[in-house]
Amino acid sequence: MTTFRFIVERGPQDLILAGEEALLESVSNGVPPILRFVIFDPTAVLIGYHQAVEQEVNIDEVKKRGWDIGRRPTGGGAIIMGKEQLGWEIYAEASHLGYTPEEAIKRGAEGVIKTLEKLGIKANFRPKNDVEVNGRKISGIGAFSQGKYIAVTGTILVDFDAESMVSVLRLTSEKLRDKLAKDFRDRLTWVNRELGNNVEMSQIISLAKQSFEESLNVKLEDSTYTEDEKSLISELRMKYSSLDWIYNLRKSLEGDIKYIEKKFQGGLIKLQVKMAGDKMIEAVLITGDFFVEPRRAIYDLEARLKWSRVEDIEREIKDWYKGVKMIGITADDLINLFKEVLSK
């Protein structure tokens, strides 16, 4: 039976997110696979890798609350992580997790479902990346890869303040209609709500450790960071705390911008296009809560379309799509989205 290292970390967003990148690199360099549980302290609003802060976050409200803002190395949407939300992370060679990010997400979901079952809560996996209880999301999951190694990260909502989430996120009408309906309480749930009483985080951690051990069919061995991991995490904290990484990596275009947003099976896409005349595209920005592999591929598409002719869009997107995997979003979806925004 394969042995995974088991680590529990509590701290600010830059420490935890730096660890996500560092531990995947460490495992890809031959260190044994890892299951890590994390608790964000202080509370942080975390946006997905492909999102723009100013589109997703009420920055003034977050500052007023004394919370952090961070950018994850994975795709997906904006979330709140604090002392009442347990984060979990798996770092392993792809063969341990089903070889693909989609299968790795399902393997992670199995650990969450088993944890909830031990608490008497019946849950199920909803593609592309959620665990639900009676149709309400209780866990979101993301994945990213480095060569043949995969990182899977997710949550278990132990307790949750829906009103706080509404106040700190900028919610578009599309997202409200599709993901949140009239109220976050209609779309989200959490352990304490389902049980009708409060459960200690220590109990959740104990049950989750057992459950992931069972679902992954591995032995978990209590561990700590290696010296190399400590050094790399320390270096990467500068990146994950930097304004450039958090605010400027995906920054809205300026000037006269054509804009559209649309929900697909694989996530919400927000498309900005700046034109130079009627037939020439000057710049493109594609943001949202989607997943694409390799995760930096969206930059390549934006570069392809910069200073391109409108008539070349379909060819460029189809050619780009040959070398990427975009979960739940097809090349035709993107082509039609461009056609729609350019017709405005």
Coordinates of C-alpha atoms in Angstrom, one line a residue:
M1 CA 0.0 0.0 0.0
T2 CA 1.3 3.5 -0.9
T3 CA 2.1 5.8 1.9
F4 CA 1.2 9.5 1.7
R5 CA 2.6 12.1 4.0
F6 CA -0.1 13.9 6.1
I7 CA 0.3 17.6 7.1
V8 CA -2.0 20.1 8.8
E9 CA -1.3 23.8 8.2
R10 CA -2.9 26.9 9.7
G11 CA -2.0 30.4 8.6
P12 CA -2.5 33.3 6.2
Q13 CA -3.4 32.9 2.5
D14 CA 0.1 33.6 1.2
L15 CA 1.6 30.8 3.3
I16 CA -1.0 28.3 2.3
L17 CA -1.1 29.1 -1.4
A18 CA 2.7 29.2 -1.6
G19 CA 2.6 25.7 -0.1
E20 CA 0.2 24.5 -2.9
E21 CA 2.8 25.4 -5.5
A22 CA 5.8 24.2 -3.5
L23 CA 4.4 20.8 -2.6
L24 CA 3.4 20.0 -6.1
E25 CA 7.0 20.8 -7.2
S26 CA 8.4 18.8 -4.3
V27 CA 6.4 15.7 -5.2
S28 CA 7.3 16.1 -8.9
N29 CA 11.0 16.0 -7.7
G30 CA 10.5 12.6 -6.1
V31 CA 9.3 13.4 -2.5
P32 CA 6.5 11.0 -1.4
P33 CA 2.9 12.1 -2.2
I34 CA 1.1 14.4 0.3
L35 CA -2.3 15.0 1.8
R36 CA -2.5 18.4 3.5
F37 CA -5.4 19.9 5.4
V38 CA -5.4 23.7 5.7
I39 CA -7.2 26.4 7.7
F40 CA -7.0 30.0 6.6
D41 CA -6.3 32.4 9.4
P42 CA -7.2 35.3 8.9
T43 CA -10.1 34.7 6.7
A44 CA -9.3 35.2 3.0
V45 CA -11.3 35.9 -0.2
L46 CA -9.6 33.7 -2.8
I47 CA -10.2 34.2 -6.5
G48 CA -9.4 31.6 -9.2
Y49 CA -6.3 31.7 -11.3
H50 CA -8.3 33.0 -14.4
Q51 CA -10.3 35.7 -12.5
A52 CA -9.9 39.4 -12.3
V53 CA -10.1 40.8 -8.7
E54 CA -12.0 43.9 -9.6
Q55 CA -14.6 41.8 -11.4
E56 CA -15.2 39.4 -8.5
V57 CA -14.4 41.1 -5.2
N58 CA -15.8 44.1 -3.2
I59 CA -12.3 45.2 -2.2
D60 CA -13.4 48.0 0.2
E61 CA -15.7 45.6 2.1
V62 CA -12.9 43.0 2.4
K63 CA -10.5 45.6 3.8
K64 CA -13.1 46.8 6.2
R65 CA -13.5 43.3 7.6
G66 CA -9.7 42.9 8.0
W67 CA -9.7 39.9 5.6
D68 CA -7.0 39.0 3.0
I69 CA -7.4 38.6 -0.7
G70 CA -5.5 35.9 -2.6
R71 CA -5.2 34.3 -6.0
R72 CA -5.1 30.5 -6.2
P73 CA -2.9 28.6 -8.6
T74 CA -6.0 26.7 -9.7
G75 CA -9.0 27.7 -11.8
G76 CA -12.5 27.9 -10.5
G77 CA -14.5 30.7 -8.8
A78 CA -14.1 33.1 -5.9
I79 CA -14.5 31.6 -2.4
I80 CA -14.2 32.6 1.2
M81 CA -11.9 30.5 3.4
G82 CA -11.6 31.0 7.2
K83 CA -11.5 29.2 10.5
E84 CA -14.8 27.3 9.8
Q85 CA -13.9 26.0 6.4
L86 CA -11.5 23.0 6.0
G87 CA -9.3 23.0 3.0
W88 CA -7.8 19.8 1.7
E89 CA -5.1 19.2 -0.9
I90 CA -3.6 16.1 -2.6
Y91 CA -0.2 16.1 -4.3
A92 CA 0.7 12.9 -6.2
E93 CA 1.8 11.2 -9.4
A94 CA -1.2 11.1 -11.8
S95 CA -1.5 7.3 -11.6
H96 CA -2.6 7.6 -8.0
L97 CA -5.5 10.0 -9.0
G98 CA -6.9 8.5 -12.2
Y99 CA -4.3 10.2 -14.6
T100 CA -6.4 13.2 -15.6
P101 CA -7.5 16.4 -13.7
E102 CA -11.1 15.4 -14.1
E103 CA -10.6 11.9 -12.6
A104 CA -8.4 13.5 -9.8
I105 CA -11.3 15.8 -8.9
K106 CA -13.6 12.8 -8.6
R107 CA -11.1 11.0 -6.4
G108 CA -10.9 14.0 -4.1
A109 CA -14.7 14.2 -4.0
E110 CA -14.9 10.6 -2.8
G111 CA -12.9 11.6 0.3
V112 CA -15.3 14.4 1.0
I113 CA -18.4 12.2 0.5
K114 CA -17.0 9.5 2.9
T115 CA -16.2 12.2 5.5
L116 CA -19.8 13.5 5.3
E117 CA -21.2 9.9 5.5
K118 CA -19.3 9.4 8.8
L119 CA -21.2 12.4 10.1
G120 CA -24.5 11.0 8.9
I121 CA -24.8 13.3 5.9
K122 CA -25.5 11.8 2.5
A123 CA -23.7 13.6 -0.3
N124 CA -23.0 13.1 -4.0
F125 CA -20.6 14.4 -6.7
R126 CA -21.9 16.9 -9.2
P127 CA -19.7 17.4 -12.3
K128 CA -17.6 19.3 -13.0
N129 CA -16.2 19.9 -9.5
D130 CA -18.7 20.1 -6.7
V131 CA -20.0 17.8 -3.9
E132 CA -23.6 18.4 -3.0
V133 CA -26.1 17.6 -0.2
N134 CA -29.7 17.6 -1.4
G135 CA -28.7 19.8 -4.4
R136 CA -26.7 22.3 -2.3
K137 CA -23.0 22.7 -2.7
I138 CA -20.9 21.8 0.4
S139 CA -17.5 21.4 -1.3
G140 CA -15.8 22.8 -4.4
I141 CA -12.8 21.2 -6.0
G142 CA -10.0 22.3 -8.3
A143 CA -6.9 20.7 -9.9
F144 CA -3.7 21.7 -11.7
S145 CA -0.8 19.7 -13.0
Q146 CA 2.9 19.8 -13.5
G147 CA 4.0 17.1 -16.0
K148 CA 2.7 13.8 -14.8
Y149 CA 2.0 15.1 -11.3
I150 CA -1.4 16.5 -10.2
A151 CA -2.5 18.7 -7.3
V152 CA -6.2 18.5 -6.3
T153 CA -7.5 21.1 -3.8
G154 CA -10.9 21.4 -2.3
T155 CA -13.0 22.5 0.7
I156 CA -15.4 21.2 3.3
L157 CA -17.8 23.9 4.6
V158 CA -18.1 23.2 8.3
D159 CA -19.8 26.5 9.0
F160 CA -20.6 29.4 6.8
D161 CA -21.9 33.0 6.8
A162 CA -23.9 33.4 3.5
E163 CA -24.5 37.1 4.2
S164 CA -20.8 37.8 4.4
M165 CA -20.2 36.1 1.1
V166 CA -22.8 38.3 -0.6
S167 CA -21.2 41.4 0.9
V168 CA -17.6 40.7 -0.2
L169 CA -18.2 39.4 -3.7
R170 CA -19.2 41.3 -6.8
L171 CA -22.0 39.2 -8.1
T172 CA -23.1 39.6 -11.7
S173 CA -26.8 39.1 -12.6
E174 CA -25.8 36.0 -14.6
K175 CA -24.1 34.4 -11.7
L176 CA -26.9 35.3 -9.4
R177 CA -29.4 33.7 -11.6
D178 CA -27.5 30.6 -12.4
K179 CA -25.5 29.7 -9.4
L180 CA -27.1 31.4 -6.4
A181 CA -30.8 31.8 -7.3
K182 CA -32.4 34.2 -4.9
D183 CA -30.2 33.5 -2.0
F184 CA -26.8 31.8 -1.2
R185 CA -28.7 29.6 1.2
D186 CA -30.6 28.1 -1.7
R187 CA -27.3 27.0 -3.3
L188 CA -24.8 26.3 -0.5
T189 CA -24.9 24.3 2.7
W190 CA -22.5 23.4 5.5
V191 CA -22.0 20.6 8.0
N192 CA -23.4 22.5 11.0
R193 CA -26.5 23.4 9.1
E194 CA -27.1 19.8 8.0
L195 CA -26.6 18.4 11.5
G196 CA -28.4 21.1 13.4
N197 CA -25.4 21.5 15.8
N198 CA -21.8 22.7 15.8
V199 CA -19.0 20.2 15.1
E200 CA -15.5 20.9 16.3
M201 CA -12.9 21.3 13.5
S202 CA -10.7 18.7 15.2
Q203 CA -13.4 16.1 14.7
I204 CA -13.8 17.0 11.1
I205 CA -10.1 16.7 10.5
S206 CA -10.0 13.3 12.2
L207 CA -12.9 11.9 10.2
A208 CA -11.6 13.4 6.9
K209 CA -8.2 11.9 7.5
Q210 CA -9.7 8.4 7.8
S211 CA -12.0 9.0 4.9
F212 CA -9.3 10.1 2.5
E213 CA -7.1 7.2 3.6
E214 CA -10.0 4.9 2.6
S215 CA -11.0 6.6 -0.7
L216 CA -7.4 6.9 -1.9
N217 CA -6.5 3.4 -0.6
V218 CA -3.3 4.7 1.0
K219 CA -1.7 4.9 4.4
L220 CA -1.4 8.4 5.9
E221 CA 1.7 9.1 7.9
D222 CA 1.9 12.2 10.1
S223 CA 4.7 14.4 8.7
T224 CA 6.3 17.8 8.4
Y225 CA 7.8 19.8 5.5
T226 CA 11.3 18.9 4.3
E227 CA 13.9 21.6 4.5
D228 CA 13.7 22.1 0.7
E229 CA 9.9 22.6 1.0
K230 CA 10.3 25.1 3.8
S231 CA 12.8 27.1 1.7
L232 CA 10.6 27.1 -1.4
I233 CA 7.5 28.0 0.5
S234 CA 9.4 30.9 2.1
E235 CA 10.4 32.1 -1.4
L236 CA 7.0 31.7 -2.9
R237 CA 5.2 33.7 -0.2
M238 CA 6.6 36.8 -1.8
K239 CA 4.8 35.9 -5.0
Y240 CA 1.4 35.0 -3.4
S241 CA 1.5 38.2 -1.2
S242 CA 2.5 40.5 -4.1
L243 CA 0.1 43.0 -5.6
D244 CA 1.2 42.0 -9.1
W245 CA 0.1 38.4 -8.6
I246 CA -3.2 39.2 -6.8
Y247 CA -4.4 42.3 -8.7
N248 CA -2.5 42.6 -12.0
L249 CA -2.2 39.1 -13.3
R250 CA -5.7 39.3 -14.9
K251 CA -6.6 43.0 -15.1
S252 CA -9.5 44.4 -17.0
L253 CA -8.9 46.2 -20.3
E254 CA -9.3 49.9 -20.5
G255 CA -11.0 52.2 -23.1
D256 CA -14.0 51.4 -25.3
I257 CA -14.5 47.7 -24.5
K258 CA -17.0 45.2 -25.9
Y259 CA -18.1 42.8 -23.1
I260 CA -20.1 39.7 -22.7
E261 CA -20.4 37.0 -20.0
K262 CA -22.0 33.5 -20.5
K263 CA -22.3 30.4 -18.4
F264 CA -21.3 27.1 -19.9
Q265 CA -21.2 23.6 -18.4
G266 CA -17.6 24.2 -17.6
G267 CA -18.0 27.5 -15.9
L268 CA -18.7 31.2 -16.4
I269 CA -16.6 33.1 -19.1
K270 CA -16.3 36.9 -19.1
L271 CA -14.9 38.1 -22.4
Q272 CA -13.6 41.6 -23.0
V273 CA -12.6 42.7 -26.5
K274 CA -11.0 46.0 -27.5
M275 CA -11.2 46.8 -31.2
A276 CA -8.9 48.8 -33.5
G277 CA -11.5 49.7 -36.2
D278 CA -14.3 47.5 -37.4
K279 CA -12.2 44.4 -38.5
M280 CA -9.1 44.4 -36.2
I281 CA -8.9 43.2 -32.6
E282 CA -6.5 45.2 -30.5
A283 CA -6.7 43.2 -27.3
V284 CA -8.7 40.4 -25.6
L285 CA -9.1 39.4 -22.0
I286 CA -10.8 36.1 -21.1
T287 CA -11.5 35.6 -17.4
G288 CA -13.9 33.5 -15.3
D289 CA -14.3 30.4 -13.1
F290 CA -13.3 27.8 -15.7
F291 CA -10.6 25.2 -15.8
V292 CA -8.1 24.8 -18.6
E293 CA -4.9 22.7 -19.0
P294 CA -2.2 23.8 -19.3
R295 CA -3.5 26.5 -17.0
R296 CA -1.5 29.3 -18.7
A297 CA -2.9 28.4 -22.1
I298 CA -5.5 31.2 -21.9
Y299 CA -2.6 33.7 -22.2
D300 CA -1.6 32.0 -25.5
L301 CA -5.1 32.4 -26.9
E302 CA -5.2 36.1 -25.9
A303 CA -1.8 36.6 -27.6
R304 CA -3.0 34.8 -30.7
L305 CA -6.0 37.1 -31.0
K306 CA -4.1 40.3 -30.2
W307 CA -3.9 42.4 -33.4
S308 CA -5.7 39.7 -35.4
R309 CA -8.5 40.2 -38.0
V310 CA -12.0 39.3 -37.0
E311 CA -12.2 36.8 -39.9
D312 CA -9.3 34.9 -38.4
I313 CA -10.9 34.3 -34.9
E314 CA -12.5 30.9 -35.8
R315 CA -9.3 29.5 -37.2
E316 CA -7.1 30.7 -34.3
I317 CA -9.4 29.3 -31.7
K318 CA -9.7 25.9 -33.4
D319 CA -5.9 25.7 -33.8
W320 CA -5.3 26.7 -30.2
Y321 CA -7.9 24.2 -28.9
K322 CA -5.9 21.3 -30.4
G323 CA -3.3 21.6 -27.7
V324 CA -5.4 22.3 -24.6
K325 CA -8.1 20.7 -22.5
M326 CA -10.9 23.0 -21.4
I327 CA -13.3 21.2 -19.2
G328 CA -17.0 21.6 -20.2
I329 CA -16.3 24.4 -22.8
T330 CA -15.8 23.6 -26.5
A331 CA -14.0 25.5 -29.3
D332 CA -17.4 26.2 -30.8
D333 CA -18.6 27.7 -27.5
L334 CA -15.7 30.2 -27.6
I335 CA -16.1 31.0 -31.3
N336 CA -19.9 31.7 -30.8
L337 CA -19.1 33.8 -27.8
F338 CA -16.8 36.0 -29.9
K339 CA -19.3 36.2 -32.6
E340 CA -22.0 37.4 -30.1
V341 CA -19.8 40.0 -28.5
L342 CA -18.6 41.4 -31.8
S343 CA -22.1 41.7 -33.1
K344 CA -23.0 44.2 -30.4

